XYZ file of C-alpha atoms in Angstrom:
702
model
C 4.768 24.749 17.158
C 6.560 27.746 15.720
C 9.773 26.940 13.550
C 13.439 28.464 14.229
C 14.848 30.049 11.809
C 17.636 28.068 9.961
C 21.133 27.621 10.386
C 24.231 27.858 7.934
C 24.475 24.560 6.587
C 20.898 23.454 6.640
C 19.714 22.391 2.840
C 17.016 24.485 1.708
C 15.130 21.579 -0.107
C 14.663 18.351 0.675
C 12.878 15.889 -1.733
C 10.323 17.987 -3.178
C 9.342 19.750 0.304
C 10.871 23.269 0.864
C 12.419 23.462 4.406
C 10.924 26.383 6.473
C 12.614 26.570 9.397
C 14.063 23.873 12.122
C 11.489 22.435 14.705
C 14.145 20.363 16.761
C 17.778 18.789 16.875
C 18.435 15.536 18.952
C 20.892 12.811 18.648
C 19.884 11.224 15.373
C 19.988 14.094 13.821
C 17.893 17.475 13.042
C 14.287 17.784 12.482
C 13.018 20.709 9.666
C 9.460 21.991 8.619
C 9.122 21.522 5.083
C 6.220 22.458 2.818
C 4.934 21.587 0.185
C 4.475 23.676 -3.636
C 0.404 23.260 -2.284
C 1.574 24.304 1.227
C 1.476 21.461 2.426
C 2.908 20.877 6.081
C 5.470 17.841 6.698
C 8.126 17.156 9.673
C 11.961 16.615 7.805
C 14.006 14.412 9.695
C 17.599 14.542 8.110
C 19.598 11.668 10.201
C 23.217 12.717 10.213
C 24.158 9.441 12.335
C 23.137 6.910 10.005
C 25.463 8.120 6.924
C 27.990 5.957 5.294
C 27.311 2.866 3.419
C 26.962 0.229 6.817
C 24.376 2.945 8.145
C 22.622 3.876 5.114
C 21.908 0.373 4.761
C 21.044 -0.176 8.117
C 18.468 2.572 7.542
C 17.077 1.201 4.796
C 16.343 -2.037 5.469
C 14.892 -0.885 9.152
C 12.828 1.578 7.661
C 11.260 -1.020 5.042
C 10.340 -3.188 8.158
C 9.074 0.031 10.262
C 6.755 0.523 6.851
C 5.106 -2.991 7.666
C 3.195 -0.776 10.709
C -0.569 -0.584 10.642
C -1.602 3.253 10.738
C -3.404 3.433 13.723
C -2.083 6.154 16.590
C 1.168 6.713 14.537
C 2.110 9.583 12.000
C 2.319 8.486 8.323
C 5.795 8.598 6.570
C 5.603 9.954 3.277
C 8.732 9.843 1.627
C 12.472 8.369 2.427
C 15.812 8.598 0.481
C 19.164 10.431 0.691
C 20.341 14.379 0.412
C 23.897 13.983 0.084
C 24.659 10.974 1.683
C 22.913 11.212 3.847
C 19.228 9.420 4.761
C 16.160 11.379 5.412
C 11.971 10.961 6.427
C 9.337 12.834 5.937
C 6.282 12.395 7.628
C 2.940 13.987 8.241
C 3.091 17.191 10.658
C 1.124 16.523 14.110
C -0.075 19.798 15.033
C 0.273 18.974 18.845
C 3.488 18.773 21.076
C 5.489 15.990 22.877
C 4.595 14.613 25.949
C 7.919 15.706 26.960
C 7.243 19.415 26.549
C 4.026 19.498 27.766
C 5.022 18.050 31.050
C 8.328 20.322 31.201
C 5.413 23.333 30.415
C 2.600 22.428 32.514
C 3.013 19.418 34.477
C 1.088 16.226 34.748
C -1.672 15.309 32.271
C -5.265 15.216 33.740
C -7.141 11.849 34.269
C -8.684 12.135 30.887
C -5.733 12.588 29.090
C -3.800 10.515 31.029
C -6.428 7.585 29.805
C -5.965 8.604 25.920
C -2.328 8.747 25.890
C -2.256 4.624 28.175
C -4.353 3.704 25.392
C -3.408 5.457 22.613
C 0.428 4.759 22.921
C -0.681 1.187 23.156
C -2.825 1.062 20.443
C 0.392 2.109 18.640
C 2.522 -0.415 20.330
C -0.128 -3.183 19.029
C 0.590 -2.407 15.689
C 4.303 -2.079 15.718
C 4.304 -5.721 17.223
C 1.517 -6.887 14.525
C 4.285 -6.003 12.041
C 7.097 -7.949 13.724
C 9.235 -4.256 14.498
C 9.976 -3.404 18.158
C 10.415 0.343 19.317
C 13.114 0.192 21.398
C 12.991 4.020 22.382
C 9.332 4.672 23.810
C 9.767 7.331 25.959
C 7.622 10.457 26.709
C 9.551 12.258 23.791
C 8.193 10.209 21.479
C 4.789 10.760 22.069
C 3.551 13.557 19.945
C -0.587 14.768 21.174
C -1.911 15.751 18.486
C -5.778 17.444 17.582
C -6.701 13.584 16.834
C -5.014 12.175 19.746
C -1.707 10.278 20.892
C 1.042 9.942 18.045
C 3.746 7.232 18.763
C 6.700 8.264 16.572
C 10.157 7.202 15.495
C 9.827 3.302 15.764
C 12.995 1.906 14.382
C 14.526 4.821 14.066
C 17.455 3.716 17.120
C 17.796 0.269 15.583
C 18.536 1.402 12.025
C 21.200 3.368 13.368
C 22.540 0.973 15.302
C 23.682 -2.836 15.123
C 23.968 -3.185 18.541
C 21.795 -3.033 21.992
C 25.152 -1.831 23.776
C 28.416 -0.689 22.819
C 30.858 0.359 25.089
C 29.276 3.212 27.048
C 26.101 3.859 24.311
C 23.094 2.336 25.068
C 20.225 2.288 22.300
C 17.049 3.656 24.083
C 16.586 6.108 27.302
C 18.063 4.334 30.176
C 14.616 5.762 32.483
C 12.987 3.817 30.008
C 14.787 0.841 29.691
C 14.026 -2.590 30.390
C 16.307 -4.753 33.149
C 16.778 -7.332 29.886
C 17.989 -3.966 27.980
C 21.414 -3.686 30.314
C 22.125 -7.566 30.467
C 22.250 -7.323 26.316
C 20.051 -10.005 25.781
C 18.018 -6.925 23.722
C 14.987 -5.279 23.334
C 12.214 -6.991 22.287
C 8.275 -6.382 22.218
C 8.317 -6.792 26.623
C 10.791 -4.112 26.496
C 8.393 -1.783 25.157
C 5.655 -2.887 27.076
C 8.408 -2.104 30.672
C 8.668 1.811 28.566
C 5.046 1.959 27.738
C 4.162 2.113 31.690
C 7.621 4.077 32.578
C 6.268 6.661 30.331
C 2.632 6.389 31.761
C 4.053 7.018 35.239
C 5.953 10.014 34.252
C 2.697 10.935 32.421
C 0.501 10.605 35.432
C 3.667 12.139 38.262
C 5.846 14.430 36.071
C 8.472 11.632 37.014
C 9.766 7.998 35.498
C 9.331 5.304 38.252
C 12.749 4.836 38.862
C 13.254 8.417 38.697
C 16.800 9.693 36.371
C 19.923 10.964 36.760
C 23.373 9.667 36.553
C 23.165 6.345 34.666
C 24.328 3.602 37.230
C 21.802 5.040 40.028
C 19.259 4.673 36.911
C 20.620 1.014 36.544
C 20.718 0.207 40.069
C 17.110 1.642 40.618
C 15.612 -0.307 37.437
C 17.075 -3.380 38.291
C 16.812 -4.557 42.403
C 14.353 -1.394 43.460
C 10.301 -1.417 43.424
C 9.241 1.223 40.974
C 7.446 4.536 42.132
C 4.138 4.891 40.607
C 2.733 7.601 42.245
C -1.133 8.169 42.339
C -1.853 6.306 39.631
C -5.112 4.464 40.323
C -7.318 1.598 39.536
C -6.821 -0.577 36.650
C -4.558 1.540 35.047
C -2.082 1.255 37.977
C -2.410 -2.595 38.378
C -1.820 -3.023 34.576
C 1.454 -0.725 35.013
C 2.926 -2.582 37.812
C 2.234 -5.701 35.826
C 4.387 -4.027 32.265
C 6.727 -2.562 34.714
C 8.113 -6.560 36.136
C 11.505 -6.786 36.194
C 10.834 -10.599 33.963
C 9.900 -9.642 30.805
C 7.585 -13.431 30.697
C 5.787 -11.856 33.076
C 4.743 -8.507 31.217
C 1.158 -8.769 29.159
C 1.055 -8.088 25.493
C 0.059 -5.100 23.645
C -2.728 -6.763 22.470
C -3.772 -8.272 26.030
C -2.869 -4.478 27.734
C -4.689 -2.779 25.379
C -7.959 -4.489 25.617
C -7.703 -3.989 29.475
C -7.634 -0.721 29.113
C -10.665 -0.994 27.150
C -12.655 -3.229 29.889
C -14.846 -4.546 27.003
C -14.340 -7.790 24.465
C -13.516 -6.489 21.135
C -12.648 -8.463 18.122
C -8.877 -9.009 16.757
C -9.014 -7.576 13.903
C -11.388 -4.473 15.267
C -8.446 -3.803 18.136
C -6.725 -1.067 16.692
C -9.892 0.861 15.528
C -11.311 0.631 18.484
C -8.195 1.783 20.115
C -7.899 4.802 17.938
C -11.240 5.650 18.274
C -11.022 5.109 22.597
C -8.038 8.057 22.121
C -8.658 10.475 20.261
C -10.393 13.653 22.417
C -14.293 14.220 22.929
C -14.316 17.352 20.752
C -17.634 16.820 18.289
C -15.828 18.595 14.911
C -12.224 16.667 14.503
C -10.315 17.880 11.705
C -10.264 15.581 8.363
C -7.448 16.686 7.053
C -3.589 15.295 7.419
C -2.600 15.157 10.832
C 1.397 15.131 10.784
C 4.341 15.460 13.311
C 5.175 18.031 15.914
C 8.588 18.298 17.233
C 9.050 15.890 20.383
C 11.431 17.374 23.005
C 15.386 17.283 22.862
C 14.626 14.652 20.778
C 13.391 13.859 16.893
C 10.436 13.504 15.015
C 9.891 11.973 11.735
C 11.134 8.636 12.201
C 9.675 5.655 10.194
C 6.228 5.668 11.459
C 3.181 3.479 9.780
C 2.304 3.607 6.674
C -0.819 3.171 4.938
C 1.116 0.603 2.480
C 1.541 -2.231 4.810
C -1.498 -2.634 6.538
C -4.763 -5.522 6.996
C -7.992 -5.077 6.759
C -9.521 -4.334 10.393
C -12.359 -5.957 11.838
C -16.010 -4.670 8.981
C -13.573 -3.126 6.263
C -13.266 -5.011 3.293
C -10.897 -6.126 1.252
C -9.879 -3.802 -1.926
C -11.583 -5.352 -5.049
C -9.594 -6.800 -7.125
C -10.607 -5.186 -10.126
C -14.213 -5.467 -12.359
C -16.278 -8.184 -11.729
C -15.273 -11.446 -13.342
C -17.071 -12.463 -16.297
C -16.735 -15.451 -18.487
C -17.502 -15.490 -22.265
C -21.241 -16.436 -22.586
C -23.863 -14.033 -23.548
C -25.460 -11.771 -21.511
C -23.915 -13.735 -17.692
C -21.557 -12.858 -15.446
C -20.024 -16.242 -13.934
C -19.738 -16.918 -10.188
C -15.778 -18.465 -11.164
C -14.003 -15.349 -10.986
C -10.657 -14.191 -12.401
C -10.844 -11.051 -11.800
C -8.356 -8.043 -13.319
C -5.958 -5.551 -10.794
C -4.768 -2.569 -12.839
C -4.830 -1.936 -16.460
C -5.251 -5.254 -18.428
C -4.550 -3.203 -21.980
C -2.586 -4.995 -24.225
C 1.014 -4.979 -22.860
C 3.117 -4.963 -26.204
C 2.347 -1.141 -26.231
C 3.612 -1.355 -22.254
C 0.623 -1.687 -20.230
C 0.153 -3.808 -17.485
C -1.953 -6.733 -16.496
C -2.892 -8.596 -12.856
C -4.273 -11.841 -12.921
C -5.891 -12.968 -9.419
C -7.586 -16.633 -9.528
C -10.633 -16.261 -7.146
C -12.064 -19.335 -7.073
C -10.677 -22.819 -8.343
C -12.606 -24.922 -10.643
C -12.408 -23.225 -13.948
C -11.615 -24.797 -16.980
C -10.460 -22.313 -20.216
C -9.294 -23.463 -23.822
C -8.337 -27.159 -22.729
C -4.930 -27.674 -22.413
C -1.963 -26.782 -24.789
C -2.105 -27.792 -28.656
C -5.219 -29.059 -28.139
C -7.719 -28.223 -30.633
C -9.886 -24.648 -29.967
C -13.344 -23.732 -30.304
C -12.975 -22.575 -33.919
C -11.958 -19.514 -35.985
C -12.692 -15.575 -35.266
C -14.607 -13.835 -36.998
C -12.827 -10.796 -38.241
C -13.950 -7.936 -40.069
C -12.134 -5.090 -42.301
C -8.947 -3.604 -40.861
C -8.714 0.038 -39.592
C -5.606 1.854 -38.772
C -4.479 1.396 -35.066
C -4.473 5.055 -33.100
C -0.597 6.100 -32.331
C -1.663 7.473 -28.488
C -3.865 3.865 -28.277
C -3.368 2.746 -24.414
C -3.392 -0.596 -26.142
C -1.015 -2.244 -28.322
C 0.279 -1.315 -31.655
C 0.080 -4.907 -33.899
C 3.938 -3.943 -34.864
C 5.026 -4.761 -31.486
C 6.531 -7.834 -30.618
C 4.173 -10.517 -29.295
C 4.793 -13.467 -27.144
C 6.259 -16.891 -28.538
C 4.559 -19.695 -28.299
C 7.699 -21.833 -26.668
C 9.232 -21.160 -22.646
C 12.694 -22.082 -21.962
C 13.103 -21.210 -18.479
C 10.965 -21.425 -15.233
C 10.788 -18.892 -11.847
C 9.499 -19.371 -8.672
C 7.342 -16.525 -7.028
C 8.590 -16.313 -3.632
C 6.470 -18.157 -0.637
C 4.931 -20.147 -2.772
C 4.533 -23.116 -5.095
C 4.250 -21.147 -8.355
C 6.068 -21.726 -11.122
C 6.346 -19.443 -13.778
C 7.243 -20.249 -17.362
C 9.155 -18.015 -19.369
C 10.988 -17.312 -22.435
C 13.924 -14.385 -22.406
C 12.410 -13.191 -26.055
C 9.226 -12.200 -24.172
C 8.210 -8.177 -24.331
C 6.474 -9.249 -21.274
C 6.776 -10.454 -17.832
C 5.210 -11.086 -14.157
C 6.880 -7.603 -12.949
C 5.679 -8.472 -9.499
C 3.699 -10.516 -7.222
C 1.400 -9.388 -3.656
C -0.751 -11.413 -1.661
C 2.193 -14.040 -1.628
C 2.140 -16.026 1.948
C 0.113 -18.432 4.030
C -2.686 -16.686 5.854
C -0.880 -14.906 8.946
C 2.390 -14.743 7.859
C 2.195 -11.118 6.811
C 0.821 -11.527 3.045
C 4.307 -9.540 1.531
C 4.761 -7.991 -1.960
C 7.523 -8.174 -4.066
C 8.639 -6.333 -7.062
C 10.651 -7.915 -9.585
C 14.285 -6.471 -10.030
C 14.893 -5.801 -13.733
C 18.664 -6.390 -14.069
C 18.788 -9.483 -12.749
C 15.093 -10.686 -13.027
C 14.684 -11.915 -8.939
C 12.223 -10.613 -6.944
C 12.895 -8.099 -4.154
C 10.386 -7.785 -1.072
C 8.591 -4.749 -1.445
C 6.488 -4.421 1.807
C 2.972 -6.450 3.749
C -0.108 -6.041 2.721
C 0.767 -3.879 -0.275
C -0.473 -4.063 -3.662
C 2.566 -3.083 -6.015
C 1.691 -2.374 -9.872
C 4.675 -2.117 -12.356
C 4.693 1.260 -15.047
C 5.159 0.122 -18.413
C 8.969 0.144 -18.866
C 9.319 -0.035 -15.142
C 10.065 3.588 -14.372
C 7.300 3.363 -11.584
C 5.986 0.776 -9.239
C 2.234 1.885 -7.493
C 1.123 0.975 -4.922
C -2.080 0.901 -3.064
C -3.067 0.060 0.826
C -6.182 -2.031 2.290
C -5.366 0.939 4.990
C -6.888 3.716 3.084
C -10.523 1.811 3.547
C -9.900 2.451 7.247
C -9.490 5.659 7.078
C -11.650 8.791 7.768
C -9.985 11.289 6.159
C -8.658 10.925 3.102
C -7.093 7.847 0.135
C -3.536 7.927 -0.877
C -0.910 5.880 -2.698
C 2.403 5.294 -2.657
C 4.489 5.685 -5.649
C 8.259 4.691 -6.305
C 10.635 5.982 -8.653
C 12.904 2.718 -9.793
C 15.750 4.804 -10.757
C 16.663 7.419 -7.898
C 14.360 4.935 -4.908
C 12.112 8.548 -4.625
C 9.668 6.887 -2.342
C 6.212 9.196 -1.708
C 2.840 9.034 -0.611
C 0.261 10.876 -2.200
C -2.922 12.400 -1.490
C -5.825 10.884 -4.004
C -9.080 11.974 -3.224
C -10.979 13.006 0.313
C -13.483 10.255 1.691
C -16.563 9.189 1.939
C -15.585 6.611 -0.416
C -11.983 4.889 -1.575
C -9.849 5.108 -4.680
C -8.998 1.463 -5.871
C -8.164 -0.906 -9.311
C -4.979 1.199 -9.985
C -4.575 1.048 -14.071
C -1.596 2.214 -15.922
C -1.539 4.460 -18.944
C 0.557 2.778 -21.843
C 2.977 6.590 -22.006
C 3.886 4.494 -18.430
C 3.520 7.531 -16.649
C -0.302 8.285 -16.029
C -2.087 6.465 -13.116
C -6.197 6.060 -13.088
C -7.906 4.848 -10.216
C -11.748 5.130 -10.098
C -13.221 6.528 -6.834
C -16.239 4.106 -5.165
C -18.841 4.453 -2.357
C -20.454 1.407 -0.675
C -19.750 -1.955 0.176
C -18.809 -5.099 -2.016
C -21.830 -6.036 -4.390
C -22.973 -2.966 -4.074
C -19.886 -0.532 -4.925
C -21.463 2.731 -6.947
C -18.967 4.740 -8.844
C -18.278 8.268 -8.143
C -15.696 9.995 -9.875
C -11.960 8.898 -11.401
C -8.408 9.847 -9.945
C -5.293 10.456 -11.762
C -2.245 10.744 -10.962
C 0.967 11.673 -13.177
C 4.064 10.184 -11.927
C 6.727 12.219 -13.699
C 5.360 15.277 -11.842
C 4.085 13.600 -8.488
C 0.318 15.968 -9.235
C -2.998 14.629 -8.637
C -6.225 15.734 -10.409
C -9.774 14.250 -9.049
C -12.905 14.233 -10.930
C -16.238 13.467 -9.136
C -18.635 12.364 -12.132
C -22.292 10.614 -12.376
C -22.735 7.873 -13.878
C -21.247 4.286 -14.435
C -21.565 1.172 -13.035
C -19.201 -0.837 -10.353
C -16.917 -2.155 -13.322
C -14.745 1.044 -12.797
C -13.194 3.381 -14.966
C -10.561 2.003 -17.699
C -8.362 3.882 -20.418
C -9.831 4.599 -23.653
C -7.791 5.124 -26.891
C -5.235 7.287 -25.239
C -4.504 8.966 -22.187
C -7.185 11.953 -22.376
C -9.772 9.492 -22.902
C -11.472 7.181 -20.624
C -13.847 3.850 -20.967
C -17.161 2.828 -18.567
C -20.411 1.283 -18.541
C -23.180 3.382 -17.478
C -26.051 1.781 -15.293
C -28.304 1.379 -18.526
C -25.631 -1.279 -19.654
C -24.647 1.758 -22.556
C -20.474 1.974 -23.231
C -19.181 5.423 -23.193
C -15.700 7.312 -23.712
C -15.650 9.548 -21.676
C -13.150 13.147 -21.436
C -10.963 14.048 -18.393
C -13.417 17.015 -17.629
C -16.468 14.187 -17.064
C -18.555 14.587 -19.950
C -19.477 12.081 -22.592
C -17.898 12.169 -25.610
C -19.476 8.875 -27.360
C -21.947 6.293 -25.809
C -22.751 2.621 -28.189
C -25.644 0.705 -26.623
C -26.540 -2.673 -27.101
C -22.504 -4.227 -26.949
C -22.752 -6.391 -23.958
C -20.993 -6.532 -21.040
C -17.836 -4.402 -21.026
C -14.352 -6.255 -20.299
C -13.339 -3.473 -17.968
C -9.712 -3.910 -19.414
C -9.217 -0.477 -21.907
C -8.643 -0.394 -25.375
C -6.101 -2.561 -27.818
C -5.200 -2.380 -30.982
C -5.098 -5.470 -32.450
C -4.075 -8.102 -35.182
C -7.557 -8.446 -36.850
C -7.315 -11.064 -40.507
C -5.201 -9.155 -42.800
C -5.211 -5.361 -40.884
C -5.646 -4.067 -37.327
C -7.999 -2.247 -35.076
C -8.620 -0.220 -32.232
C -11.254 -2.184 -30.163
C -12.925 -2.463 -26.670
C -14.497 -5.618 -25.267
C -17.634 -7.422 -24.302
C -19.182 -11.016 -23.841
C -21.321 -10.648 -26.480
C -25.084 -10.067 -26.514
C -27.722 -11.435 -27.830
C -27.345 -14.940 -28.855
C -23.574 -14.483 -29.834
C -21.464 -16.626 -27.964
C -18.271 -15.728 -27.171
C -15.926 -11.972 -26.582
C -16.919 -9.660 -28.936
C -14.335 -6.743 -30.713
C -15.988 -3.065 -31.141
C -14.081 -0.375 -32.862
C -13.438 2.314 -30.482
C -14.602 4.778 -32.948
C -17.656 3.721 -34.090
C -18.907 0.732 -32.757
C -19.229 -1.048 -35.493
C -18.015 -5.128 -34.415
C -14.910 -5.805 -35.408
C -14.672 -9.440 -34.489
C -15.933 -12.307 -32.503
C -13.509 -14.813 -30.389
C -15.756 -17.894 -29.542
C -15.603 -19.369 -26.989
C -17.506 -21.974 -24.612
C -19.407 -22.213 -20.797
C -15.883 -22.242 -19.031
C -14.089 -20.125 -20.801
C -12.905 -16.886 -18.858
C -11.197 -13.764 -19.930
C -8.184 -12.377 -18.196
C -7.282 -9.838 -20.446
C -4.925 -8.943 -23.739
C -0.848 -9.765 -22.963
C -0.228 -8.654 -27.050
C -2.070 -7.856 -30.595
C -2.645 -11.429 -31.054
C -2.838 -13.023 -27.247
C -4.682 -12.800 -24.159
C -4.237 -13.803 -21.094
C -6.931 -16.676 -19.622
C -7.036 -19.636 -16.650
C -7.121 -23.614 -16.585
C -8.225 -25.651 -13.360
C -7.520 -29.171 -13.368
C -6.954 -31.363 -10.202
C -5.769 -28.957 -7.602
C -3.246 -27.339 -10.188
C -4.229 -23.588 -11.646
C -2.592 -22.608 -15.086
C -2.421 -19.382 -17.044
C -2.223 -19.760 -20.707
C -1.734 -17.878 -23.011
C -4.205 -17.650 -26.077
C -4.675 -17.022 -29.521
C -7.902 -14.693 -31.250
C -9.187 -18.056 -31.968
C -9.393 -19.383 -28.473
C -6.767 -21.496 -28.910
C -4.270 -22.437 -26.096
C -0.642 -21.724 -27.003
C 1.272 -21.720 -24.171
C 1.563 -22.301 -20.165
C 2.699 -18.943 -18.851
C 2.386 -20.029 -14.727
C 1.070 -23.017 -12.634
C 0.810 -23.595 -9.264
C -1.521 -25.435 -6.730
C -5.731 -23.711 -6.974
C -5.837 -22.682 -4.057
C -2.396 -20.465 -4.421
C -2.982 -18.514 -7.302
C -6.900 -17.825 -5.747
C -4.839 -15.920 -3.096
C -1.976 -14.131 -5.466
C -1.386 -11.808 -7.854
C 0.878 -11.945 -10.533
C 1.574 -8.421 -11.998
C 2.628 -8.956 -16.081
C 4.500 -5.372 -17.712
C 6.917 -4.328 -20.071
C 9.411 -3.853 -16.858
C 12.620 -4.994 -18.110
C 15.076 -2.595 -19.785
C-alpha cells in the first residue's frame, strides 16, 4: 500500500525513523510509514488518545503485558516511546492489506484463503491468550493479509486506551464483533475473543458479520437474542464458528482447542503455535525470509502492541538458549557434569563488566563454607602493567567488602541476596524466576531504589556496566526462520528498540557486555545443544544502535569473549589453541597447551605485589586448579589451587571470583579470593530454585 502525503503538523521523525507518509487514521490515532537510515520500512502508530499522564500510564502497563505474547501470526513490535507526550508504537511493516480492505475491494475470500485466515488468526489468539492478554477488538481491520500469511495486530491497544469496558455511550470494541457479555458490563475475556474470531471468519466468507451491521440498538438486539447468519460456511469450519458464537461464553472452546480442531490432527502443546503458523502460510515456493511488517487496517490502526520475540517460551523441539560456555571444574583436563554456567560477560566486574550465574545442577560443593581454610596459596609470577582499555578490572578499582550488612529477596523466589552498601557491583537483573508454568518473568533492578522491576516474560535481560542499557535475548529467536533479534532498552530515556542481528540459519546467543558499557558481543551458533558450531560473532553498538556481524571459521562451542579491549575477541580453537581475534576475524596471536579456556574474557588482577592482564583456563597436564596466563605473552602468571569439587563462575573484582557451594538442598554463591578461600556469602536459596534462576552481577548503581 502506497502512503499518502503528510499533513501539516505530522512529525518528520519518530525515534530513529524518518516519517515517509500516512498509512491511515482511526479512532486510536494515526499510522505512518517510517524508514530507517538503512531503508527498512516500519509502521509507526501515534496513539493520540493515550496522551495525558493517566493515558500514558495505562498505555505503558498494557503494552508491557502485550510484550509477553509469542511471535506467531502477529507483527513484531520494534520500539515504543513518546513523542511530545504522545505514546507511539513502532512495528514491522507487513506488505499486505487488511482483511477489511480486501473484502471491500474484492469481496469474500476463496475457500483456501478462508481456511488459512481462520487458522492463522486462531494461532495468534492462542499466543495472545497464553500470555494472559485479551485482544478485545478482533475484527477484519485488525487482521493483515501478508505475504507469509495472516497477521493479527493491535491486541492490547484498546485496553491501553480505555480503563473500562463500557463508559457512557463508548464501547471498547467494534459492536458487530462484540460478544453478548461485553454489552452487559461483564468485561472481555478470552471467550469474547473467540466470539469476535467467529464473526470475523463469517464476514471473510460472506462479506458481512453474522449479526449484520447498522445502528447500535439493532446490532445489540440481534447479538443478544438472534441466531447468527453463517452464510455458505461448510464442514468443520461452520461447526466451529457456530460453537464460538454461543451466547454463553462458557460454551465456547478455547483458542488452542479451536486451533487443534481446524488442524485436524494431534499436535503436542509445545508445537501448536509452530504448526498453526505453518498451516496458515500461503503455498508459495519462495516466500521471502526478510522482515514482514504491518500494512494499514482499513479505517483503523496498525502498529499496535503485537507480539515480540522477547516474551516467548520455546516451541516443541526447539532447544533452550545455552546459558553460556560449557561449565568447567578446576580440575586438569576435565569438564564437569556439575553445571554452573556463565551468561554474558563474566569479566572482572569492578571495571564495569558483568557476570551472571545459573546453577544448572545441585550437588556441587565449592570452597567449603565462609571462614574455613582454603586449599593453598596462589603461586604468583612477576607483575605486569594492566591494559588501560581492558575489559577486565583495573587493580586500582574498588573490591567487594568481605562482610554483608543487608538482605534483599529476589522476586518470585526464596533466594536471598546478601549485600553491602559499599559493594561496587550488585545483582542488577534476574530471570527464570517463576515455578514451571508461571511465565518465567524477568526483573531488572532500579538503580535509585534498589527494587526489582518486572521486565517481561521469557527474556534474558543483561544490564550494561553502569546501568546505561539493558539488552535482552529471547528464546523466540530460535523458532524464527528469517533472522535473529535483540531487544535494547536505554534506561535514562526508556527507549525500547529491537535490533536485527544476524540472518538465519544460526542463532545469536551468549550476550556479553564490554567494560566500556557500550558494546555488546554475541556468538553465532549453528547446530543443537551438545553439538553447537561457532560460525561467527555479532557486535552491537548500543549508543548508535548499529550492528555488525562477521562470519569467520574457527572456534569450538564455548563461544567468543572479549579480549583486552573493545577491538579484540577471544576464542578456543577446535585443536585447543587459544586465539586473540580482531573484529575483522583475523587471528592476532594464539597460545597452545594452555588448557581449556574459561570463556569469561581477560581480567586485570592483583597478583603478588603487582597487577597483570590475564586469561583463565583449567590447568593443563598435572597441574590442578585455575591457571592464569599473561594475555600478551602467554606466560603463566598464577595458579589458583582447587580440588575436584571447585567450580569457577567468573571474576567479581581484581581480587575475587564467584563460586558456589551446595549442601543439604541449599546453594550459596560465595566470594572467593585468589587463594581459593571463601570470604563471604553473596546469595543463597533452595538448590532447586538456583538451578533455574540466573542472577546478573554488574556495576549498575548510579
